[in-house]
Amino acid sequence: MARIRIGIIGLGNAVEPHAKSLIDLKDRVEVVAAASRSEERIKAFATRFPFPVTRDIEGVLGASDVDAVWILTPPNSHLELVREAARGRKHVLLEKPLDISLDRAEAIVAGMRGAGLTLGVTLQHRFRPASLRLKALLDEGALGRIGAASCTVPWWRPQAYYDQPGRCTLARDGGGVLITQAIHTLDLFRSLVGDMTVTAATAATTPVHRMETEDFAAALVRLDNGAPGVIQATTAAFPGGEERIEIMGTLGTAWLAGGTLRVAFIDGREEIVVRHEGATGGGANVMDFPHDWHRALIGDFLDAIKEGREPVVSGAEALRSQQLIAAILDKAGWRTA
């Protein structure tokens, strides 16, 4: 089958797992160009990866020999770049989140849908082997009816992280811990237990950090089946730990900690899926995780283009997770973009 020709827009931190994945998938894709307006980033990227580079972002978005673009720029640039990609008839894989506000996020999803183009979002935690196994167990009804569920993200970021220009500001990133870090686990949680209603919430900037947005948030939620749930996320938990999802059902309980799954069934059976990858990015090194999950997500996105279907993490799916974040912050009375 013909390889899908792609362009990369944005060569910051987010590009590394994508570029590594695209090398692994070289039989399926051809990288036509990797673009950035920063000469420094172009030079750094070119020393590490064997792809053509350019500063002509608009040229890549309009190029007739590009089928799809990876948009890996800061969130506040997404809407305009996606619109330009759609005008050029390009499918889009977009770095999370969709954009800095729900209005802009909704415009992205509606615009790509109206153009009949494929939109995927990089929320790669759904593609961890342990996550896939837990999803399969839930779909099979192996845990029975969900009775309660919780989601905890006890991560750490040093002050130097927030001192970088634009980092976790409303204007550039759209928010703090929920939309910038915990969105991965919140998206996975929602994909496992379904949609939910936020019944109470709080958010704060702790004394640990000097920053514009929240580094702590917590919520009580009600799942669609009526079961209660708890969400808590922070980047003030030194030295940072594994994110954890716990799902209690009538037939057993599942614990997903980072990339490791343990399931205890009421009939005495037990199942364990132990991860074989490294860390999860919960500490000071934000890129401290393997690229396997990105590779799986990208593979699904390429399949979606070929098969004319929605990817697993479609624009609509990512929007529902961003709506959950907005609901938590709204219930907490917290400022949003």
CSV table of C-alpha atoms in Angstrom, one decimal:
chain,number,residue,atom,x,y,z
A,1,MET,CA,0.0,0.0,0.0
A,2,ALA,CA,1.2,3.6,-0.7
A,3,ARG,CA,2.8,5.3,2.2
A,4,ILE,CA,0.9,8.3,3.8
A,5,ARG,CA,2.8,11.5,3.2
A,6,ILE,CA,3.0,13.7,6.3
A,7,GLY,CA,4.3,17.0,7.5
A,8,ILE,CA,5.2,17.9,11.0
A,9,ILE,CA,4.4,21.4,12.4
A,10,GLY,CA,6.2,22.3,15.6
A,11,LEU,CA,9.6,20.9,16.8
A,12,GLY,CA,9.4,21.5,20.5
A,13,ASN,CA,9.4,18.9,23.3
A,14,ALA,CA,6.3,17.1,22.0
A,15,VAL,CA,8.0,16.1,18.7
A,16,GLU,CA,10.4,13.5,20.1
A,17,PRO,CA,8.1,10.5,20.7
A,18,HIS,CA,6.3,11.3,17.4
A,19,ALA,CA,9.6,11.4,15.4
A,20,LYS,CA,10.8,8.2,17.0
A,21,SER,CA,7.4,6.5,16.2
A,22,LEU,CA,7.5,7.7,12.6
A,23,ILE,CA,11.0,6.2,12.1
A,24,ASP,CA,9.5,2.9,13.4
A,25,LEU,CA,6.6,3.3,11.0
A,26,LYS,CA,8.7,4.2,7.9
A,27,ASP,CA,7.1,1.5,5.8
A,28,ARG,CA,3.8,3.2,6.3
A,29,VAL,CA,4.6,6.9,6.2
A,30,GLU,CA,6.9,9.3,4.4
A,31,VAL,CA,7.8,12.5,6.2
A,32,VAL,CA,7.8,15.2,3.6
A,33,ALA,CA,8.9,18.0,5.9
A,34,ALA,CA,9.3,18.9,9.5
A,35,ALA,CA,8.6,22.6,10.1
A,36,SER,CA,9.3,25.2,12.7
A,37,ARG,CA,9.8,29.0,12.7
A,38,SER,CA,12.7,28.5,15.1
A,39,GLU,CA,16.1,28.1,13.5
A,40,GLU,CA,17.5,26.8,16.8
A,41,ARG,CA,14.8,24.0,17.0
A,42,ILE,CA,15.3,23.1,13.3
A,43,LYS,CA,19.0,22.6,13.8
A,44,ALA,CA,18.5,20.6,17.0
A,45,PHE,CA,15.9,18.4,15.3
A,46,ALA,CA,18.0,17.9,12.2
A,47,THR,CA,20.9,16.5,14.3
A,48,ARG,CA,18.6,13.8,15.7
A,49,PHE,CA,16.2,12.8,13.1
A,50,PRO,CA,16.5,12.0,9.3
A,51,PHE,CA,13.7,14.1,8.0
A,52,PRO,CA,13.7,17.2,5.7
A,53,VAL,CA,13.3,20.4,7.6
A,54,THR,CA,11.9,23.8,6.7
A,55,ARG,CA,10.7,27.1,8.3
A,56,ASP,CA,7.8,27.4,5.8
A,57,ILE,CA,4.9,26.2,7.9
A,58,GLU,CA,2.3,27.6,5.5
A,59,GLY,CA,4.0,25.8,2.6
A,60,VAL,CA,3.7,22.5,4.4
A,61,LEU,CA,0.0,23.1,5.2
A,62,GLY,CA,-0.7,23.9,1.6
A,63,ALA,CA,1.6,21.4,-0.1
A,64,SER,CA,-0.1,19.1,-2.6
A,65,ASP,CA,2.3,16.2,-1.8
A,66,VAL,CA,1.3,16.1,1.9
A,67,ASP,CA,-1.7,14.0,2.9
A,68,ALA,CA,-1.7,14.6,6.7
A,69,VAL,CA,-0.1,17.0,9.2
A,70,TRP,CA,1.0,16.5,12.8
A,71,ILE,CA,0.4,19.8,14.6
A,72,LEU,CA,2.6,19.8,17.7
A,73,THR,CA,2.6,23.6,18.5
A,74,PRO,CA,1.3,25.3,21.7
A,75,PRO,CA,-2.4,24.9,22.3
A,76,ASN,CA,-3.3,28.5,21.5
A,77,SER,CA,-2.1,28.1,17.9
A,78,HIS,CA,-4.2,25.0,17.1
A,79,LEU,CA,-7.4,26.4,15.7
A,80,GLU,CA,-5.8,28.6,13.1
A,81,LEU,CA,-3.4,25.9,12.0
A,82,VAL,CA,-6.1,23.3,11.8
A,83,ARG,CA,-8.2,25.6,9.7
A,84,GLU,CA,-5.3,26.1,7.3
A,85,ALA,CA,-4.7,22.4,7.2
A,86,ALA,CA,-8.4,21.8,6.3
A,87,ARG,CA,-8.2,24.4,3.5
A,88,GLY,CA,-5.3,22.3,2.2
A,89,ARG,CA,-7.3,19.1,2.5
A,90,LYS,CA,-5.0,17.6,5.1
A,91,HIS,CA,-5.9,15.1,7.8
A,92,VAL,CA,-4.7,16.2,11.2
A,93,LEU,CA,-3.1,14.5,14.2
A,94,LEU,CA,-3.2,17.2,16.9
A,95,GLU,CA,-1.1,17.4,20.1
A,96,LYS,CA,-3.3,17.6,23.2
A,97,PRO,CA,-5.3,19.6,24.2
A,98,LEU,CA,-7.5,20.6,21.2
A,99,ASP,CA,-7.1,24.2,22.1
A,100,ILE,CA,-7.2,26.6,25.1
A,101,SER,CA,-11.0,27.0,25.4
A,102,LEU,CA,-14.1,24.9,24.7
A,103,ASP,CA,-15.2,27.3,22.0
A,104,ARG,CA,-12.0,27.0,20.1
A,105,ALA,CA,-11.9,23.2,20.6
A,106,GLU,CA,-15.5,22.8,19.4
A,107,ALA,CA,-14.6,24.9,16.3
A,108,ILE,CA,-11.7,22.6,15.5
A,109,VAL,CA,-13.9,19.4,15.7
A,110,ALA,CA,-16.7,20.9,13.7
A,111,GLY,CA,-14.4,22.3,11.1
A,112,MET,CA,-12.7,19.0,10.4
A,113,ARG,CA,-15.9,17.1,10.5
A,114,GLY,CA,-17.5,19.5,8.0
A,115,ALA,CA,-14.5,19.1,5.7
A,116,GLY,CA,-14.8,15.3,5.8
A,117,LEU,CA,-11.2,15.0,7.1
A,118,THR,CA,-9.8,12.8,9.8
A,119,LEU,CA,-8.9,14.4,13.1
A,120,GLY,CA,-7.0,12.6,15.8
A,121,VAL,CA,-5.6,13.8,19.2
A,122,THR,CA,-2.5,12.7,21.0
A,123,LEU,CA,-3.9,11.1,24.1
A,124,GLN,CA,-1.7,8.1,24.1
A,125,HIS,CA,-2.4,6.6,27.5
A,126,ARG,CA,-5.3,4.6,26.0
A,127,PHE,CA,-2.7,2.6,24.1
A,128,ARG,CA,-0.7,1.2,27.0
A,129,PRO,CA,-1.0,-2.6,27.0
A,130,ALA,CA,-2.5,-2.5,30.5
A,131,SER,CA,-5.0,0.1,29.6
A,132,LEU,CA,-6.1,-1.9,26.5
A,133,ARG,CA,-6.5,-5.0,28.7
A,134,LEU,CA,-8.6,-3.2,31.3
A,135,LYS,CA,-10.8,-1.7,28.6
A,136,ALA,CA,-11.4,-5.2,27.1
A,137,LEU,CA,-12.3,-6.6,30.6
A,138,LEU,CA,-14.8,-3.8,31.1
A,139,ASP,CA,-16.3,-4.1,27.7
A,140,GLU,CA,-16.7,-7.9,28.3
A,141,GLY,CA,-18.5,-7.1,31.6
A,142,ALA,CA,-15.8,-9.1,33.5
A,143,LEU,CA,-16.0,-6.7,36.5
A,144,GLY,CA,-19.8,-6.6,36.5
A,145,ARG,CA,-21.5,-3.3,37.3
A,146,ILE,CA,-19.3,-0.5,38.3
A,147,GLY,CA,-20.0,0.5,41.9
A,148,ALA,CA,-17.4,3.3,42.3
A,149,ALA,CA,-14.3,4.6,40.6
A,150,SER,CA,-11.4,6.9,41.3
A,151,CYS,CA,-8.6,8.6,39.4
A,152,THR,CA,-5.5,10.1,41.0
A,153,VAL,CA,-2.5,11.9,39.4
A,154,PRO,CA,0.2,12.7,42.0
A,155,TRP,CA,2.8,14.3,39.8
A,156,TRP,CA,5.6,16.8,40.3
A,157,ARG,CA,6.9,19.8,38.4
A,158,PRO,CA,9.7,22.0,39.8
A,159,GLN,CA,9.3,25.8,39.8
A,160,ALA,CA,11.8,26.1,36.9
A,161,TYR,CA,9.2,24.3,34.7
A,162,TYR,CA,6.6,27.0,35.3
A,163,ASP,CA,9.2,29.8,34.9
A,164,GLN,CA,9.4,29.0,31.2
A,165,PRO,CA,7.6,31.6,29.1
A,166,GLY,CA,4.0,30.7,28.6
A,167,ARG,CA,4.1,27.6,30.6
A,168,CYS,CA,0.6,26.8,32.1
A,169,THR,CA,-0.7,30.3,31.4
A,170,LEU,CA,-4.3,30.8,30.3
A,171,ALA,CA,-3.2,32.6,27.2
A,172,ARG,CA,-0.9,29.9,25.8
A,173,ASP,CA,-1.8,26.6,27.4
A,174,GLY,CA,-5.4,27.3,28.6
A,175,GLY,CA,-4.8,26.1,32.2
A,176,GLY,CA,-2.7,24.2,34.6
A,177,VAL,CA,-2.5,20.6,35.9
A,178,LEU,CA,-5.9,19.4,34.5
A,179,ILE,CA,-5.5,20.5,30.8
A,180,THR,CA,-1.7,20.3,30.6
A,181,GLN,CA,-0.7,17.2,32.6
A,182,ALA,CA,-3.7,15.2,34.0
A,183,ILE,CA,-5.7,15.3,30.7
A,184,HIS,CA,-4.0,12.0,29.7
A,185,THR,CA,-5.2,10.1,32.7
A,186,LEU,CA,-8.6,11.9,32.8
A,187,ASP,CA,-9.2,10.9,29.1
A,188,LEU,CA,-8.2,7.3,29.9
A,189,PHE,CA,-10.5,7.3,33.0
A,190,ARG,CA,-13.4,8.6,31.0
A,191,SER,CA,-12.8,6.1,28.2
A,192,LEU,CA,-13.0,3.3,30.8
A,193,VAL,CA,-15.9,4.3,33.0
A,194,GLY,CA,-17.9,6.5,30.6
A,195,ASP,CA,-19.1,10.0,30.9
A,196,MET,CA,-19.8,11.6,34.2
A,197,THR,CA,-21.3,14.6,35.9
A,198,VAL,CA,-19.3,16.8,38.3
A,199,THR,CA,-21.1,17.3,41.5
A,200,ALA,CA,-18.5,19.2,43.5
A,201,ALA,CA,-15.0,20.4,42.9
A,202,THR,CA,-12.1,22.5,44.1
A,203,ALA,CA,-8.9,23.9,42.5
A,204,ALA,CA,-6.0,25.9,43.8
A,205,THR,CA,-2.5,27.1,43.2
A,206,THR,CA,-0.6,25.6,46.2
A,207,PRO,CA,2.3,27.4,48.0
A,208,VAL,CA,4.6,24.9,46.2
A,209,HIS,CA,4.5,26.9,43.0
A,210,ARG,CA,4.3,30.5,41.7
A,211,MET,CA,2.0,30.2,38.6
A,212,GLU,CA,-1.1,31.7,37.1
A,213,THR,CA,-3.2,28.5,36.9
A,214,GLU,CA,-4.0,25.6,39.2
A,215,ASP,CA,-1.5,23.0,40.3
A,216,PHE,CA,-4.1,21.1,42.4
A,217,ALA,CA,-7.7,20.1,41.5
A,218,ALA,CA,-10.2,17.6,42.9
A,219,ALA,CA,-13.7,16.6,42.1
A,220,LEU,CA,-16.6,14.4,43.2
A,221,VAL,CA,-18.4,12.9,40.1
A,222,ARG,CA,-21.4,10.8,39.4
A,223,LEU,CA,-21.0,8.2,36.6
A,224,ASP,CA,-23.8,7.8,34.1
A,225,ASN,CA,-24.9,4.6,35.9
A,226,GLY,CA,-25.2,6.5,39.1
A,227,ALA,CA,-22.0,5.3,40.7
A,228,PRO,CA,-19.9,7.8,42.7
A,229,GLY,CA,-16.3,8.7,41.6
A,230,VAL,CA,-13.4,10.8,42.8
A,231,ILE,CA,-10.8,12.7,40.7
A,232,GLN,CA,-7.6,14.3,42.1
A,233,ALA,CA,-4.7,15.8,40.2
A,234,THR,CA,-1.6,17.8,41.2
A,235,THR,CA,1.9,18.7,40.1
A,236,ALA,CA,2.9,19.6,43.7
A,237,ALA,CA,3.5,16.0,45.0
A,238,PHE,CA,7.3,15.7,45.2
A,239,PRO,CA,9.0,13.7,43.8
A,240,GLY,CA,6.0,12.6,41.6
A,241,GLY,CA,4.3,9.2,41.5
A,242,GLU,CA,2.4,7.0,39.2
A,243,GLU,CA,-1.1,8.0,38.2
A,244,ARG,CA,-3.7,5.5,39.4
A,245,ILE,CA,-7.2,4.5,38.3
A,246,GLU,CA,-9.3,2.2,40.6
A,247,ILE,CA,-12.5,0.7,39.4
A,248,MET,CA,-14.7,-1.3,41.8
A,249,GLY,CA,-17.3,-3.6,40.3
A,250,THR,CA,-19.8,-6.2,41.5
A,251,LEU,CA,-17.5,-9.0,40.2
A,252,GLY,CA,-14.1,-7.6,41.2
A,253,THR,CA,-11.8,-4.6,41.5
A,254,ALA,CA,-9.1,-3.3,39.0
A,255,TRP,CA,-6.1,-1.1,39.9
A,256,LEU,CA,-4.3,0.5,37.1
A,257,ALA,CA,-1.1,2.2,38.3
A,258,GLY,CA,1.0,3.8,35.6
A,259,GLY,CA,1.3,0.9,33.1
A,260,THR,CA,0.6,-1.9,35.5
A,261,LEU,CA,-2.8,-3.5,35.9
A,262,ARG,CA,-4.0,-5.8,38.7
A,263,VAL,CA,-7.4,-7.2,38.8
A,264,ALA,CA,-8.9,-9.2,41.7
A,265,PHE,CA,-12.1,-11.1,41.0
A,266,ILE,CA,-14.6,-12.0,43.7
A,267,ASP,CA,-14.4,-15.7,42.7
A,268,GLY,CA,-10.7,-15.8,43.6
A,269,ARG,CA,-9.1,-15.3,40.2
A,270,GLU,CA,-6.5,-12.7,39.8
A,271,GLU,CA,-4.9,-11.1,36.7
A,272,ILE,CA,-1.8,-9.0,36.5
A,273,VAL,CA,-0.4,-7.1,33.5
A,274,VAL,CA,3.1,-5.8,34.4
A,275,ARG,CA,4.5,-3.0,32.3
A,276,HIS,CA,7.8,-3.4,30.7
A,277,GLU,CA,8.3,0.3,29.8
A,278,GLY,CA,10.1,3.0,31.8
A,279,ALA,CA,8.7,5.9,33.7
A,280,THR,CA,5.4,7.8,33.0
A,281,GLY,CA,6.5,11.4,33.0
A,282,GLY,CA,5.2,12.1,36.5
A,283,GLY,CA,8.5,13.6,37.8
A,284,ALA,CA,10.6,16.5,36.9
A,285,ASN,CA,11.6,15.1,33.5
A,286,VAL,CA,8.4,15.6,31.5
A,287,MET,CA,9.6,13.4,28.6
A,288,ASP,CA,10.6,10.5,30.8
A,289,PHE,CA,8.4,7.8,29.1
A,290,PRO,CA,8.8,5.4,26.1
A,291,HIS,CA,7.3,6.2,22.7
A,292,ASP,CA,5.5,2.9,22.3
A,293,TRP,CA,2.2,4.4,23.2
A,294,HIS,CA,2.6,7.1,20.6
A,295,ARG,CA,3.5,4.6,18.0
A,296,ALA,CA,0.3,2.6,18.7
A,297,LEU,CA,-1.8,5.8,18.6
A,298,ILE,CA,-0.2,6.9,15.3
A,299,GLY,CA,-0.7,3.4,13.8
A,300,ASP,CA,-4.4,3.6,14.7
A,301,PHE,CA,-4.6,7.1,13.1
A,302,LEU,CA,-3.0,5.9,9.9
A,303,ASP,CA,-5.4,3.0,9.8
A,304,ALA,CA,-8.3,5.4,10.3
A,305,ILE,CA,-7.3,7.4,7.3
A,306,LYS,CA,-7.0,4.3,5.1
A,307,GLU,CA,-10.2,2.8,6.4
A,308,GLY,CA,-12.3,6.0,6.3
A,309,ARG,CA,-13.2,5.7,10.0
A,310,GLU,CA,-12.7,7.7,13.2
A,311,PRO,CA,-9.5,7.1,15.1
A,312,VAL,CA,-9.8,5.7,18.7
A,313,VAL,CA,-8.9,9.1,20.1
A,314,SER,CA,-10.9,11.2,17.6
A,315,GLY,CA,-11.5,15.0,17.9
A,316,ALA,CA,-15.0,14.2,19.4
A,317,GLU,CA,-13.5,11.9,22.0
A,318,ALA,CA,-10.9,14.5,23.0
A,319,LEU,CA,-13.5,17.2,23.2
A,320,ARG,CA,-15.6,15.1,25.7
A,321,SER,CA,-12.5,14.8,27.9
A,322,GLN,CA,-11.8,18.6,27.6
A,323,GLN,CA,-15.5,19.2,28.5
A,324,LEU,CA,-14.9,17.2,31.7
A,325,ILE,CA,-12.0,19.4,32.6
A,326,ALA,CA,-14.0,22.5,32.0
A,327,ALA,CA,-16.8,21.2,34.1
A,328,ILE,CA,-14.4,20.6,37.0
A,329,LEU,CA,-13.0,24.0,36.8
A,330,ASP,CA,-16.4,25.6,36.4
A,331,LYS,CA,-17.7,23.8,39.5
A,332,ALA,CA,-14.6,24.9,41.4
A,333,GLY,CA,-15.3,28.5,40.4
A,334,TRP,CA,-11.8,28.6,38.8
A,335,ARG,CA,-10.8,31.0,36.0
A,336,THR,CA,-10.5,29.5,32.5
A,337,ALA,CA,-9.4,30.7,29.1
